[in-house]
Amino acid sequence: AGFNSAGIMLSGGAGRELATWIDEGRSTMDMYHYAPTRFAPEATRDPEWVNAKSHEAYVKNYAVVYPHDQPLAGRNLRTDALHS
């Protein structure tokens, strides 16, 4: 789920943790970053958002991460009254 090219490297451990999570009700590690429920429901129902975020994640897979770097894809999905 969302591993892109790192899936081959991570699949064994993720599969083990997923099986433990299903079997025992919780994993032995913090699996938040791999849980599909970390996304807001309105985001996962929007194909444009999913495509934009997936593309950005793939492109930035080996990019240098700078302090305060903000993702650009999928912005403004949810805004409040103070948003301008």
Coordinates of N, CA and C in Angstrom, one line a residue:
A1 N 0.8 -1.2 0.0 CA 0.0 0.0 0.0 C 0.9 1.2 0.0
G2 N 1.1 1.8 -1.2 CA 1.8 3.1 -1.2 C 3.3 3.0 -1.1
F3 N 3.9 1.8 -1.4 CA 5.4 1.7 -1.2 C 6.2 2.1 -2.4
N4 N 5.6 2.3 -3.5 CA 6.3 2.5 -4.8 C 7.5 1.6 -5.0
S5 N 8.6 2.2 -5.4 CA 9.8 1.3 -5.6 C 10.4 0.7 -4.4
A6 N 10.1 1.3 -3.2 CA 10.6 0.8 -2.0 C 9.9 -0.5 -1.5
G7 N 8.8 -0.8 -2.2 CA 8.0 -2.0 -1.8 C 8.7 -3.3 -1.7
I8 N 9.6 -3.5 -2.7 CA 10.4 -4.7 -2.7 C 11.2 -4.8 -1.4
M9 N 11.8 -3.7 -1.1 CA 12.7 -3.7 0.1 C 11.9 -3.8 1.4
L10 N 10.7 -3.2 1.5 CA 10.0 -3.1 2.7 C 8.9 -4.2 2.8
S11 N 8.7 -5.0 1.8 CA 7.5 -5.9 1.8 C 7.6 -7.0 2.8
G12 N 8.8 -7.5 3.0 CA 8.9 -8.6 4.0 C 8.5 -8.2 5.4
G13 N 9.1 -7.1 5.9 CA 8.8 -6.6 7.2 C 7.4 -6.1 7.4
A14 N 6.9 -5.4 6.3 CA 5.6 -4.8 6.4 C 4.6 -6.0 6.4
G15 N 4.8 -7.0 5.6 CA 3.9 -8.2 5.6 C 3.9 -8.9 6.9
R16 N 5.0 -9.0 7.6 CA 5.1 -9.6 8.9 C 4.3 -8.8 9.9
E17 N 4.5 -7.5 9.9 CA 3.8 -6.6 10.9 C 2.3 -6.6 10.6
L18 N 1.9 -6.6 9.3 CA 0.5 -6.6 9.0 C -0.2 -7.9 9.5
A19 N 0.5 -9.0 9.3 CA 0.0 -10.3 9.8 C -0.1 -10.3 11.3
T20 N 0.9 -9.8 12.0 CA 0.8 -9.7 13.4 C -0.3 -8.8 13.9
W21 N -0.5 -7.7 13.2 CA -1.6 -6.7 13.4 C -2.9 -7.4 13.3
I22 N -3.1 -8.2 12.2 CA -4.4 -8.9 12.0 C -4.6 -9.9 13.1
D23 N -3.5 -10.7 13.3 CA -3.6 -11.9 14.2 C -3.8 -11.5 15.7
E24 N -3.0 -10.5 16.1 CA -3.0 -10.1 17.5 C -3.7 -8.8 17.9
G25 N -4.2 -8.1 16.9 CA -4.9 -6.9 17.1 C -4.0 -5.6 17.2
R26 N -2.7 -5.8 17.2 CA -1.7 -4.7 17.1 C -0.4 -5.2 16.6
S27 N 0.4 -4.3 16.1 CA 1.7 -4.7 15.6 C 2.7 -4.5 16.6
T28 N 3.9 -5.0 16.4 CA 5.0 -4.9 17.4 C 5.7 -3.5 17.2
M29 N 5.4 -2.8 16.1 CA 6.0 -1.6 15.7 C 5.0 -0.5 15.5
D30 N 5.4 0.7 15.4 CA 4.5 1.8 15.1 C 4.3 1.8 13.6
M31 N 3.1 1.4 13.1 CA 2.8 1.3 11.7 C 2.0 2.4 11.2
Y32 N 1.9 3.6 11.9 CA 1.1 4.7 11.5 C 1.4 5.1 10.1
H33 N 2.6 5.2 9.7 CA 3.0 5.7 8.4 C 2.6 4.8 7.2
Y34 N 2.3 3.5 7.6 CA 1.9 2.6 6.6 C 0.4 2.3 6.6
A35 N -0.3 2.9 7.5 CA -1.8 2.6 7.7 C -2.6 3.5 6.7
P36 N -3.4 2.9 5.9 CA -4.2 3.7 4.9 C -5.2 4.7 5.6
T37 N -5.5 4.4 6.9 CA -6.4 5.2 7.6 C -5.8 6.6 8.0
R38 N -4.5 6.8 7.8 CA -3.9 8.1 8.1 C -4.4 9.2 7.2
F39 N -5.0 8.9 6.1 CA -5.5 9.9 5.2 C -7.0 10.2 5.5
A40 N -7.4 11.4 5.3 CA -8.7 11.9 5.5 C -9.6 11.2 4.5
P41 N -10.8 10.8 4.8 CA -11.7 10.1 3.9 C -11.9 10.9 2.6
E42 N -12.1 12.2 2.7 CA -12.4 13.0 1.5 C -11.2 13.0 0.6
A43 N -10.0 12.8 1.1 CA -8.8 12.7 0.2 C -8.8 11.4 -0.6
T44 N -9.0 10.3 0.0 CA -8.9 9.1 -0.7 C -10.0 8.8 -1.7
R45 N -11.0 9.6 -1.6 CA -12.1 9.5 -2.6 C -11.9 10.4 -3.8
D46 N -10.9 11.2 -3.8 CA -10.6 12.1 -4.8 C -9.5 11.6 -5.7
P47 N -9.8 11.1 -6.9 CA -8.7 10.5 -7.8 C -7.6 11.5 -8.1
E48 N -8.0 12.8 -8.3 CA -7.0 13.8 -8.6 C -6.0 14.0 -7.5
W49 N -6.5 14.0 -6.3 CA -5.6 14.1 -5.1 C -4.7 12.9 -5.0
V50 N -5.2 11.7 -5.1 CA -4.4 10.5 -5.0 C -3.3 10.5 -6.1
N51 N -3.7 10.9 -7.3 CA -2.7 10.9 -8.4 C -1.6 11.9 -8.2
A52 N -2.0 13.1 -7.7 CA -1.0 14.2 -7.5 C 0.0 13.8 -6.3
K53 N -0.6 13.2 -5.2 CA 0.3 12.8 -4.1 C 1.2 11.7 -4.5
S54 N 0.6 10.7 -5.2 CA 1.4 9.5 -5.6 C 2.5 9.9 -6.5
H55 N 2.3 10.8 -7.5 CA 3.3 11.3 -8.4 C 4.4 12.0 -7.6
E56 N 4.0 12.9 -6.7 CA 5.0 13.7 -5.9 C 5.8 12.8 -5.1
A57 N 5.2 11.8 -4.5 CA 6.0 10.8 -3.6 C 7.0 10.0 -4.5
Y58 N 6.6 9.7 -5.7 CA 7.5 8.9 -6.5 C 8.7 9.8 -7.0
V59 N 8.4 11.0 -7.4 CA 9.4 11.9 -7.9 C 10.4 12.3 -6.8
K60 N 9.9 12.5 -5.6 CA 10.8 12.9 -4.5 C 11.4 11.7 -3.7
N61 N 11.3 10.5 -4.2 CA 11.7 9.3 -3.5 C 13.2 9.4 -3.1
Y62 N 14.0 9.9 -4.0 CA 15.5 10.0 -3.7 C 15.9 11.4 -3.6
A63 N 15.0 12.4 -3.5 CA 15.4 13.8 -3.4 C 16.0 14.1 -2.1
V64 N 16.8 15.1 -2.1 CA 17.4 15.7 -0.8 C 16.3 16.4 -0.1
V65 N 16.1 16.1 1.2 CA 15.1 16.8 2.0 C 15.7 17.9 2.7
Y66 N 15.1 19.1 2.5 CA 15.6 20.3 3.2 C 14.7 20.7 4.3
P67 N 15.3 21.4 5.4 CA 14.4 21.8 6.5 C 13.3 22.7 6.0
H68 N 12.1 22.5 6.6 CA 10.9 23.3 6.2 C 10.4 23.0 4.8
D69 N 10.9 22.0 4.2 CA 10.4 21.6 2.8 C 8.9 21.2 3.0
Q70 N 8.0 21.7 2.2 CA 6.6 21.4 2.2 C 6.2 20.7 1.0
P71 N 5.4 19.7 1.1 CA 4.8 19.0 -0.1 C 3.9 20.0 -0.9
L72 N 4.0 20.0 -2.2 CA 3.2 20.9 -3.0 C 1.9 20.2 -3.5
A73 N 1.9 18.9 -3.7 CA 0.8 18.3 -4.3 C -0.4 18.1 -3.3
G74 N -1.6 18.2 -3.8 CA -2.7 18.0 -2.9 C -3.1 19.1 -2.0
R75 N -2.5 20.3 -2.2 CA -2.8 21.4 -1.3 C -4.3 21.8 -1.5
N76 N -4.8 22.5 -0.5 CA -6.1 23.2 -0.5 C -7.2 22.2 -0.6
L77 N -7.0 20.9 -0.2 CA -8.1 20.0 -0.3 C -9.2 20.4 0.8
R78 N -8.7 20.7 2.0 CA -9.6 21.2 3.0 C -9.1 22.6 3.4
T79 N -10.0 23.5 3.5 CA -9.7 24.9 3.9 C -10.7 25.3 4.9
D80 N -10.3 26.3 5.8 CA -11.2 26.8 6.8 C -11.6 28.3 6.4
A81 N -12.4 28.9 7.2 CA -12.9 30.2 6.9 C -11.7 31.3 6.8
L82 N -10.6 31.0 7.5 CA -9.5 32.0 7.5 C -8.5 31.8 6.4
H83 N -8.7 30.8 5.6 CA -7.8 30.5 4.4 C -8.0 31.5 3.4
S84 N -6.9 32.0 2.9 CA -7.0 33.1 1.8 C -6.2 32.6 0.6

